[in-house]
Amino acid sequence: MSTIRVRLLVVLVFLSGFLAVAGSPSATAVTPPGATAAIVPDSLWFDGTALTVSDGRFTDGFGREVVLRGYNVSGEAKLAENGGLPFASVADARKSATALRALGGGNSVRFLLSWARAEPVRGQVDTGYPAAVAAQMRAFLDAGIRVYPDFHQDLYSRHLFGAGSWYTGDGAPGWAVQAGSYPQESCGICFFWGQNITQNKAVQQAQYDFWHNTYGLQDAFLAMAQQTMTQLRQHLTAEEFAGVAGVDPYNEPYAGTYDPGRTSRIWERDLLGPFYVRFRARMDTAGWQDKPAFVEPNLFWNANIGSQKQEGGLLDAGPLGPRYVFNTHFYDQKAISGILMWGKASDGRYAGDFGAVRDRASAARTAAVVSEFGHPLSGTVADKAPTVLKAMYQALDSRVPGASWWSDPKDSGAVLSGTQWQWDLYNGRHHELMNGNPDKVRTFGDAWNDEDLSAVRLDSNGTVTLRQDARLLDRLYPSATAGTTVAFTYEDRSRDGSTTLTWNPVPSSLPGVRQLVGCGQYGLLVWRSDGGPAPTELHLPASFPTASTTVVSDLGTAYAPPSYTPTTPIAVAPEPGGTGSRRLLLTDPDSGVLHYALVTNGATAPSPALLAAARTELSEWAAARL
């Protein structure tokens, strides 16, 4: 039986203001919202609840603040070689899910879907496609990984491009292209495939037709989406469906061309916003009424090249509220261009960009997710990847650069959810006939428009292997906080070649903490408790073996923390799914109290005196700075 089916929840009683969690079949159980009562091992009692949005944050069934971290699975769905599915088989999906949890530290995935595969004939959803998708999604759900499907498109459709084209697309089926009278596709002088979005008249006109519902294209898409979502729900058990976080209605929306007098912001107001309202209604009809829609603004809302950046960000949508999530992408186009950014990224480079995401979500009164971010891993700009990705993860963790984090932690902001592009087992092993052309077989990289961004590949033995520094990808992060996060930072000490990147050193004013951390990795979480029944948990990277992990907190100190019990304030437990990944559990029974926890792998058998000194320093620092 899959772990997610038994990960169903137990046992809470309150006695004299203290939490008591029962671990035996004879215990009395109180079931929290979104959970089903069952007797399970103590180390799993707080898993299995559905995700919702409350007070501008993701929350689980215990009211804990949840952070989603993971990857896009996978660009293979853009290709024809496996029928628009992310994997060639369910076995490959399971291999990918296990590795994503154990090597990549992910607790969530954005799972690509194909309109072309779902509806190859107009008005006829291929029932086999949702069934195959559900079977591959189940591999991730069984590994304790939350999933949010994404109806993906790039350049509108592959069917806009001929066998001899330089580029290709994905998304709309052939019949949707045949309905229009589009010009011969041409990008002119294009160095990057994305230039087709604004330079290829065929792509522009097709996008325009979709947003104006020409030929009933939008109606057809919405009907397809409703049927696909209905069937996905029917193919999953209730417990599995609880692990589905929501759905992304449309990848990277763009107007194509603007009507006279219509700007990006007006287009969002008049066309994109109403589309999301219509999609939301289809979700409700399909039985997804309790899950949010992960809605994206205009593709170029937060582009970091001035000529591309456009006003928007769903400014005129009003408060989105808990039925929607503000969902955006971020790529450093200057770094990718190779000519607009000299040198490499550095501390705080994206603090402003990701701060804008936080601010926009806050104004919309909902949670935020950066559902795509990344950088090429081969080619002339690949040397920038280690610093660009570190700076992006840094900005997800905190809106404050490392150089000023210790002095200004109160400005750290919410920890952002994000899914890196991408996680593709078949990187470098594809056999894709580009646009169906047997003379253009693509095997290199991601096999799509010369991209190469996958964090993983299979080695010669078929073993999943990381292509990026494990210290960068497998990160310490607060996956569930029992209360509200006040500040968080993580110094991963990832590498750029032979150089270890340290952007947030412990200041000399905290000598005990500095000695404890040494040259190791460390993270520091500050949160305010809410009296909830479940503990705070942080994902423990593989580089933090239990036997050499040190925790210094106002809750106590621990070197080599013990296994979880309900009465142990600092403890370690397995993460769900049986992948070998672990989490740190911090239990506090109070409400409204400021707590902190430093987690490091730097010290070897630290003395009680050093632990006490570090605890005193951190307590004084928190009192002065927060």
XYZ file of C-alpha atoms in Angstrom:
626
model
C 0.000 0.000 0.000
C 1.399 3.438 -0.918
C 2.602 5.639 1.879
C 0.278 8.443 0.921
C -2.700 6.148 1.431
C -1.686 5.392 4.966
C -0.422 8.846 5.713
C -3.802 9.786 7.044
C -3.617 11.264 10.465
C -4.022 10.743 14.007
C -4.246 11.728 17.233
C -4.372 14.938 19.101
C -5.458 15.727 22.612
C -4.767 18.759 24.687
C -4.107 18.375 28.411
C -3.342 21.227 30.811
C -2.225 23.459 27.944
C 0.296 20.925 26.638
C 0.069 18.916 23.441
C -0.228 15.153 23.787
C -0.089 13.082 20.658
C -1.142 9.469 20.953
C 0.933 6.835 19.244
C -0.980 3.683 20.116
C -4.199 2.216 18.665
C -5.999 2.774 21.957
C -5.477 6.531 21.977
C -8.261 9.080 21.554
C -7.980 11.024 18.286
C -8.991 14.528 17.284
C -8.819 15.020 13.529
C -7.727 18.420 12.161
C -9.410 19.996 9.125
C -8.542 18.328 5.836
C -7.285 15.127 7.463
C -8.693 11.666 7.979
C -8.318 9.872 11.311
C -6.096 6.821 11.230
C -3.430 5.175 13.337
C -0.011 5.657 11.794
C 3.563 5.823 13.072
C 4.288 8.958 15.117
C 6.834 10.140 12.552
C 4.071 10.488 9.959
C 1.143 11.737 11.976
C 1.199 15.276 10.595
C 1.230 14.416 6.866
C -1.527 13.889 4.344
C -3.609 17.051 4.644
C -4.792 19.131 1.700
C -3.143 22.453 0.894
C -5.157 25.677 1.026
C -4.454 29.406 1.008
C -5.103 31.384 4.183
C -3.981 34.890 5.175
C -1.790 35.159 2.097
C 0.143 31.923 2.628
C -0.072 28.250 1.788
C -1.372 26.299 4.768
C -1.876 22.624 5.525
C -4.671 20.992 7.521
C -3.013 22.033 10.778
C -2.787 25.686 9.806
C 0.983 25.499 9.327
C 2.634 27.849 6.839
C 3.823 25.636 3.978
C 6.660 26.330 1.540
C 6.673 24.422 -1.750
C 10.095 23.713 -3.213
C 10.847 21.469 -6.140
C 11.070 21.273 -9.899
C 9.135 21.237 -13.137
C 8.418 17.681 -14.286
C 9.160 17.814 -17.042
C 9.922 19.381 -20.410
C 9.651 15.897 -21.880
C 5.899 16.615 -21.986
C 6.636 19.172 -24.726
C 8.048 16.449 -26.939
C 6.363 13.843 -29.124
C 8.673 10.918 -28.342
C 6.706 9.791 -25.252
C 3.290 10.955 -26.347
C 3.293 14.257 -24.493
C 3.855 12.569 -21.124
C 6.712 13.501 -18.783
C 7.932 9.900 -18.638
C 8.197 6.863 -20.870
C 6.822 4.671 -18.089
C 5.446 4.733 -14.559
C 8.673 3.030 -13.462
C 10.650 6.015 -14.740
C 8.248 8.347 -12.954
C 8.898 6.503 -9.687
C 12.655 6.634 -10.226
C 12.374 10.361 -10.862
C 10.201 10.993 -7.799
C 12.517 9.077 -5.475
C 15.553 10.972 -6.738
C 13.782 14.319 -6.640
C 13.017 13.791 -2.959
C 16.340 12.224 -1.963
C 18.799 14.155 -4.163
C 16.954 17.350 -5.002
C 15.248 18.009 -1.678
C 11.919 18.729 -3.348
C 8.496 18.464 -1.735
C 6.500 19.567 -4.796
C 6.460 19.455 -8.592
C 4.823 21.406 -11.365
C 3.585 18.643 -13.641
C 3.256 19.555 -17.319
C 0.116 18.662 -19.304
C -0.478 18.866 -23.067
C -3.665 20.216 -24.682
C -2.618 18.589 -27.963
C -2.452 15.155 -26.329
C -5.606 15.612 -24.270
C -7.764 16.676 -27.219
C -6.280 15.460 -30.516
C -9.745 15.695 -32.125
C -11.886 18.741 -31.415
C -14.472 18.027 -28.739
C -13.070 14.574 -27.941
C -10.836 14.266 -24.880
C -8.667 11.169 -25.132
C -9.622 9.331 -21.929
C -6.378 7.386 -22.025
C -4.342 10.544 -21.578
C -5.698 11.618 -18.154
C -5.385 8.006 -16.998
C -1.722 7.891 -18.049
C -1.073 11.294 -16.461
C -2.670 10.192 -13.179
C -0.536 7.047 -13.077
C 2.652 9.110 -13.426
C 1.446 11.760 -10.974
C 0.760 8.988 -8.450
C 4.469 8.146 -8.406
C 5.158 11.595 -6.957
C 2.169 11.604 -4.630
C 3.276 8.250 -3.226
C 6.674 9.798 -2.504
C 4.993 12.485 -0.387
C 5.470 15.139 -3.074
C 2.713 17.640 -3.733
C 1.763 18.098 -7.389
C 0.229 20.964 -9.298
C -0.575 20.268 -12.965
C 0.240 22.904 -15.560
C -1.545 23.270 -18.907
C 1.633 24.133 -20.754
C 2.261 25.986 -24.000
C 5.219 27.666 -25.660
C 4.886 29.542 -28.955
C 1.259 28.367 -28.905
C 1.643 25.078 -30.840
C 4.087 22.766 -32.579
C 1.683 22.730 -35.496
C 2.550 26.322 -36.413
C 6.008 25.085 -37.436
C 6.958 23.055 -40.494
C 9.367 20.150 -40.781
C 12.180 22.475 -41.853
C 11.609 25.147 -39.179
C 14.446 26.311 -36.972
C 12.157 26.272 -33.943
C 9.215 24.393 -32.528
C 6.395 24.967 -30.087
C 3.983 23.031 -27.905
C 0.460 23.385 -26.591
C -2.524 23.655 -28.935
C -3.518 20.661 -31.101
C -3.308 20.624 -34.877
C -7.009 21.295 -35.380
C -6.704 24.558 -33.412
C -4.017 25.763 -35.823
C -5.919 24.565 -38.865
C -8.899 26.655 -37.765
C -6.916 29.844 -38.399
C -5.331 31.298 -41.514
C -1.891 31.963 -40.139
C 1.049 33.253 -42.174
C 4.125 31.165 -42.832
C 6.039 31.191 -39.576
C 9.266 33.175 -39.497
C 11.208 34.732 -36.658
C 13.542 36.759 -38.826
C 16.871 37.323 -37.118
C 16.397 35.425 -33.852
C 19.185 34.252 -31.582
C 16.846 32.783 -28.939
C 13.667 30.797 -29.394
C 11.752 33.155 -27.120
C 12.062 35.936 -29.678
C 9.343 34.153 -31.650
C 6.864 35.407 -29.061
C 7.199 38.997 -30.266
C 8.660 38.568 -33.781
C 6.876 35.575 -35.340
C 3.622 36.768 -36.942
C 2.122 33.274 -36.967
C 2.703 32.850 -33.234
C 1.409 36.342 -32.514
C -1.787 35.881 -34.514
C -2.522 32.453 -33.028
C -2.142 33.799 -29.490
C -4.343 36.767 -30.362
C -7.050 34.424 -31.641
C -6.958 32.354 -28.462
C -7.433 35.336 -26.160
C -10.224 36.730 -28.327
C -11.895 33.304 -28.522
C -11.762 33.396 -32.286
C -13.098 30.148 -33.774
C -14.259 29.264 -30.240
C -10.681 28.292 -29.320
C -10.869 29.435 -25.711
C -14.231 27.739 -25.239
C -12.723 24.502 -26.542
C -9.705 24.792 -24.254
C -11.857 25.359 -21.180
C -14.090 22.403 -22.009
C -10.998 20.218 -22.469
C -9.511 21.434 -19.187
C -12.701 20.665 -17.292
C -12.919 17.138 -18.682
C -9.224 16.493 -18.068
C -9.435 17.718 -14.472
C -12.590 15.682 -13.880
C -10.926 12.527 -15.099
C -7.700 13.174 -13.198
C -9.692 13.475 -9.979
C -11.569 10.274 -10.770
C -8.328 8.366 -11.358
C -6.904 9.394 -7.957
C -8.043 8.295 -4.532
C -9.294 10.955 -2.133
C -6.014 10.707 -0.207
C -3.973 11.078 -3.392
C -6.099 13.984 -4.586
C -5.387 15.730 -1.273
C -1.750 15.906 -2.427
C -2.716 17.879 -5.540
C -1.992 21.487 -4.601
C -3.933 23.228 -7.385
C -3.561 23.810 -11.112
C -1.788 26.283 -13.403
C -4.365 27.217 -16.077
C -2.022 28.515 -18.791
C 1.742 28.762 -19.044
C 3.297 32.163 -19.800
C 0.281 34.042 -21.163
C 0.944 36.777 -23.692
C -1.432 38.794 -25.850
C 0.243 38.039 -29.166
C -0.575 41.547 -30.315
C -2.492 44.303 -28.564
C -5.642 45.864 -29.954
C -5.334 49.595 -30.693
C -5.232 51.515 -27.445
C -4.911 48.370 -25.354
C -1.818 48.080 -23.139
C -0.493 45.089 -21.266
C -2.337 46.147 -18.142
C -5.623 46.648 -20.005
C -5.177 43.289 -21.735
C -4.777 41.607 -18.352
C -7.903 43.349 -17.115
C -10.112 42.738 -20.151
C -8.959 39.351 -21.425
C -6.588 37.476 -19.130
C -8.469 38.115 -15.878
C -11.863 37.022 -17.286
C -10.217 33.877 -18.680
C -9.051 32.964 -15.191
C -12.535 33.532 -13.817
C -13.916 31.176 -16.474
C -11.210 28.610 -15.741
C -11.945 28.874 -12.018
C -15.587 28.011 -12.719
C -14.467 24.956 -14.704
C -12.300 23.855 -11.780
C -15.302 24.052 -9.486
C -17.454 21.998 -11.847
C -14.678 19.408 -12.145
C -14.579 18.924 -8.358
C -11.490 21.074 -7.733
C -13.417 23.761 -5.859
C -11.236 23.492 -2.745
C -7.976 23.954 -4.671
C -6.502 27.263 -5.867
C -5.784 28.262 -9.451
C -2.106 29.193 -9.848
C -2.626 32.179 -12.159
C 0.191 33.828 -14.100
C 0.346 37.501 -15.122
C 1.523 38.696 -18.502
C 4.727 36.856 -19.347
C 6.735 40.090 -19.463
C 5.391 41.603 -16.244
C 8.651 41.113 -14.325
C 11.159 40.699 -17.156
C 14.482 42.198 -16.158
C 15.186 43.717 -19.582
C 13.663 47.157 -19.875
C 12.482 46.721 -23.482
C 10.488 43.636 -22.501
C 9.150 44.635 -19.104
C 5.483 45.570 -19.214
C 3.027 46.922 -16.691
C 0.712 44.370 -15.182
C 1.011 41.701 -12.553
C -2.799 41.395 -12.433
C -2.947 44.856 -10.899
C -6.591 45.336 -11.802
C -7.804 41.931 -10.670
C -8.444 43.197 -7.155
C -7.734 40.961 -4.159
C -7.308 37.484 -5.628
C -7.992 35.838 -2.303
C -7.636 32.178 -1.333
C -9.079 30.705 -4.542
C -6.098 31.939 -6.539
C -2.309 31.944 -6.144
C -0.106 34.617 -7.697
C 2.160 32.592 -9.957
C 5.051 34.015 -11.941
C 8.308 33.003 -13.619
C 11.720 34.565 -13.446
C 14.744 34.153 -15.697
C 17.654 36.578 -15.798
C 17.464 37.500 -19.466
C 20.497 39.716 -19.136
C 22.580 36.800 -17.910
C 21.159 34.472 -20.565
C 21.887 36.968 -23.347
C 25.618 36.752 -22.717
C 26.123 40.434 -23.555
C 23.869 42.404 -21.189
C 25.410 41.090 -17.982
C 29.166 41.047 -17.604
C 30.616 38.768 -14.978
C 28.547 36.677 -12.631
C 25.706 37.102 -10.202
C 26.504 38.187 -6.677
C 24.931 38.553 -3.263
C 21.460 40.097 -3.411
C 21.241 40.348 -7.197
C 17.576 39.304 -7.323
C 16.371 40.693 -3.998
C 14.382 43.400 -5.759
C 12.924 41.132 -8.437
C 11.670 38.554 -5.964
C 10.668 41.267 -3.517
C 8.282 42.540 -6.206
C 6.701 39.079 -6.327
C 6.174 39.147 -2.558
C 4.696 42.631 -2.705
C 2.343 41.814 -5.571
C 1.054 38.675 -3.848
C 0.600 40.561 -0.597
C -1.434 43.263 -2.354
C -3.521 40.530 -3.971
C -4.021 38.933 -0.540
C -2.810 35.537 -1.576
C 0.232 33.276 -1.632
C 2.951 33.455 -4.274
C 4.922 30.867 -6.195
C 7.762 31.303 -8.680
C 6.806 28.306 -10.775
C 9.754 28.578 -13.176
C 13.300 29.837 -12.726
C 16.630 28.552 -13.981
C 19.637 29.098 -16.202
C 21.314 27.204 -19.089
C 23.824 24.541 -18.046
C 25.704 24.433 -21.335
C 26.723 26.964 -23.949
C 28.479 30.279 -23.696
C 26.631 31.494 -20.575
C 26.736 28.244 -18.575
C 29.574 29.582 -16.443
C 27.085 31.981 -14.838
C 24.734 29.207 -13.700
C 26.260 28.504 -10.244
C 26.001 32.135 -9.148
C 22.707 32.908 -10.920
C 20.963 29.915 -9.338
C 22.447 30.624 -5.912
C 21.223 34.211 -6.101
C 17.748 33.049 -7.142
C 17.468 30.596 -4.264
C 18.796 33.254 -1.925
C 16.027 35.610 -3.075
C 13.413 32.890 -2.611
C 14.600 32.416 0.974
C 14.725 36.098 1.918
C 14.314 39.532 0.386
C 17.406 40.746 2.281
C 20.901 40.239 0.785
C 23.291 38.155 2.832
C 25.542 41.134 3.590
C 22.766 42.806 5.580
C 20.654 39.863 6.736
C 22.032 39.636 10.266
C 21.534 43.365 10.842
C 18.098 43.591 9.162
C 16.412 40.176 9.647
C 13.006 41.763 10.297
C 12.892 42.743 6.602
C 13.455 39.164 5.468
C 9.849 38.681 4.346
C 7.949 35.524 3.511
C 9.869 32.478 2.280
C 8.760 32.056 -1.325
C 7.673 28.795 -2.905
C 9.364 27.908 -6.181
C 9.915 25.126 -8.711
C 13.109 25.171 -10.730
C 13.087 24.499 -14.469
C 13.595 21.567 -14.813
C 13.927 17.868 -13.723
C 14.339 15.712 -16.853
C 15.697 12.179 -16.527
C 16.249 11.951 -20.272
C 18.545 14.961 -20.590
C 21.067 14.130 -23.320
C 19.269 10.857 -24.118
C 16.294 12.096 -26.103
C 15.322 10.877 -29.556
C 12.967 13.624 -30.686
C 12.073 14.140 -34.325
C 11.852 17.929 -34.348
C 8.501 18.861 -35.853
C 8.222 15.255 -37.032
C 11.280 15.524 -39.270
C 13.324 12.271 -39.308
C 16.310 14.272 -40.571
C 16.289 16.490 -37.473
C 16.638 14.052 -34.577
C 17.300 15.901 -31.345
C 19.261 14.144 -28.582
C 21.257 16.934 -26.952
C 20.193 18.573 -23.700
C 16.436 18.923 -23.266
C 15.823 18.239 -27.007
C 13.680 21.350 -27.314
C 14.846 24.515 -29.094
C 18.440 23.799 -28.006
C 17.638 24.236 -24.320
C 19.696 22.521 -21.629
C 18.454 23.338 -18.141
C 17.753 20.002 -16.486
C 19.175 19.623 -12.991
C 19.539 15.859 -13.520
C 20.377 13.171 -16.026
C 20.832 9.398 -16.072
C 24.413 8.159 -16.003
C 25.690 5.239 -18.072
C 24.238 2.809 -15.518
C 20.812 4.422 -15.575
C 21.298 6.024 -12.157
C 19.841 9.483 -11.552
C 22.716 11.953 -11.215
C 22.693 15.648 -10.374
C 24.172 18.020 -12.944
C 24.457 20.862 -10.436
C 26.056 21.170 -7.043
C 24.040 19.157 -4.516
C 24.697 21.869 -1.927
C 22.826 24.328 -4.146
C 19.827 22.107 -4.932
C 19.272 20.039 -1.790
C 18.607 22.890 0.591
C 17.531 23.473 4.154
C 14.139 25.221 4.079
C 11.092 25.538 6.360
C 8.629 23.186 4.673
C 5.959 23.709 7.362
C 6.007 26.386 10.063
C 3.675 26.182 13.053
C 2.962 29.873 13.076
C 4.295 32.727 10.960
C 7.802 32.956 9.552
C 9.522 36.138 10.688
C 12.919 35.625 9.036
C 14.888 32.889 7.313
C 18.274 32.542 5.679
C 20.342 29.651 4.379
C 24.026 29.718 3.546
C 24.467 26.725 1.251
C 28.224 27.213 0.593
C 27.643 26.009 -2.963
C 30.507 26.124 -5.415
C 31.388 27.989 -8.563
C 34.030 25.675 -9.936
C 36.597 25.348 -7.165
C 35.377 28.484 -5.365
C 33.064 28.104 -2.380
C 30.448 30.859 -2.458
C 29.788 32.356 0.969
C 27.442 35.333 0.758
C 26.092 35.329 4.305
C 28.924 34.748 6.793
C 28.101 34.767 10.487
C 29.207 38.181 11.820
C 32.123 38.468 14.204
C 29.774 39.968 16.795
C 28.480 36.405 17.350
C 31.757 34.545 18.064
C 30.147 31.441 19.536
C 27.761 31.040 16.593
C 30.606 31.740 14.194
C 32.775 29.051 15.798
C 29.892 26.579 15.808
C 29.163 27.085 12.100
C 32.803 27.208 11.046
C 33.086 26.422 7.344
C 29.865 24.469 7.337
C 26.429 25.167 5.953
C 23.841 26.752 8.176
C 20.258 27.960 8.199
C 18.424 30.146 10.687
C 14.650 30.241 11.039
C 12.790 32.729 13.214
C 9.051 32.240 13.640
C 6.184 33.285 15.862
C 4.172 30.350 17.187
C 0.409 30.018 16.781
C -0.378 27.239 19.251
C -1.101 24.761 16.476
C -1.040 21.004 17.097
C 1.763 20.076 14.676
C 5.485 20.888 14.910
C 7.526 23.166 12.707
C 9.550 21.188 10.209
C 12.554 21.917 8.038
C 13.838 19.740 5.242
C 17.251 18.331 6.154
C 19.561 18.052 3.124
C 21.638 14.922 2.674
C 24.646 17.070 3.603
C 23.156 17.282 7.115
C 23.498 13.701 8.383
C 21.712 13.378 11.692
C 24.898 12.354 13.473
C 26.622 15.637 12.583
C 23.732 18.098 12.703
C 23.667 20.733 15.429
C 20.584 22.732 16.436
C 20.683 25.772 18.706
C 17.269 27.131 19.606
C 15.379 28.836 22.386
C 13.675 25.412 22.598
C 17.013 23.859 23.584
C 20.200 22.641 21.953
C 20.974 19.326 20.309
C 23.932 17.685 18.629
C 22.844 14.614 16.630
C 19.132 15.221 17.388
C 17.151 12.170 18.553
C 14.312 10.501 16.690
C 10.956 12.182 16.894
C 8.600 11.723 19.789
C 5.721 14.102 20.555
C 7.451 15.362 23.689
C 10.903 15.952 22.165
C 11.298 19.646 21.273
C 14.139 19.068 18.756
C 14.041 15.832 16.796
C 14.565 14.178 13.415
C 12.103 12.021 11.475
C 11.859 10.573 7.968
C 10.004 12.520 5.334
C 7.065 10.670 3.784
C 7.491 8.378 0.831
C 10.246 6.073 1.993
C 12.919 7.853 -0.053
C 15.366 8.200 2.830
C 14.984 11.957 3.088
C 14.665 13.482 6.556
C 13.230 16.480 8.362
C 13.965 18.388 11.518
C 10.971 18.780 13.845
C 10.689 21.651 16.313
C 7.837 21.335 18.796
C 6.563 24.284 20.795
C 3.210 24.184 22.631
C 2.817 27.942 23.026
C 1.205 30.732 21.002
C 2.451 34.194 20.080
C 6.018 33.478 21.164
C 9.046 34.342 19.046
C 11.234 31.277 18.461
C 14.502 30.761 16.618
C 16.489 27.731 15.483
C 19.985 27.659 14.019
C 20.749 24.453 12.117
C 24.314 23.705 11.023
C 26.593 20.863 9.984
C 29.757 22.805 10.758
C 30.747 21.591 14.214
C 32.082 18.205 15.273
C 30.919 17.229 18.763
C 30.533 20.814 20.040
C 31.015 21.238 23.760
C 28.093 22.115 26.059
C 29.840 25.407 26.754
C 29.962 26.324 23.063
C 26.297 25.381 22.582
C 25.336 27.497 25.592
C 27.378 30.458 24.349
C 25.813 30.281 20.887
C 22.341 30.083 22.421
C 22.968 33.146 24.558
C 24.263 35.106 21.560
C 21.281 34.183 19.403
C 18.808 35.043 22.156
C 20.374 38.458 22.580
C 20.502 38.986 18.813
C 16.820 38.059 18.411
C 15.787 40.348 21.245
C 17.694 43.262 19.715
C 16.928 42.760 16.022
C 13.422 41.280 15.873
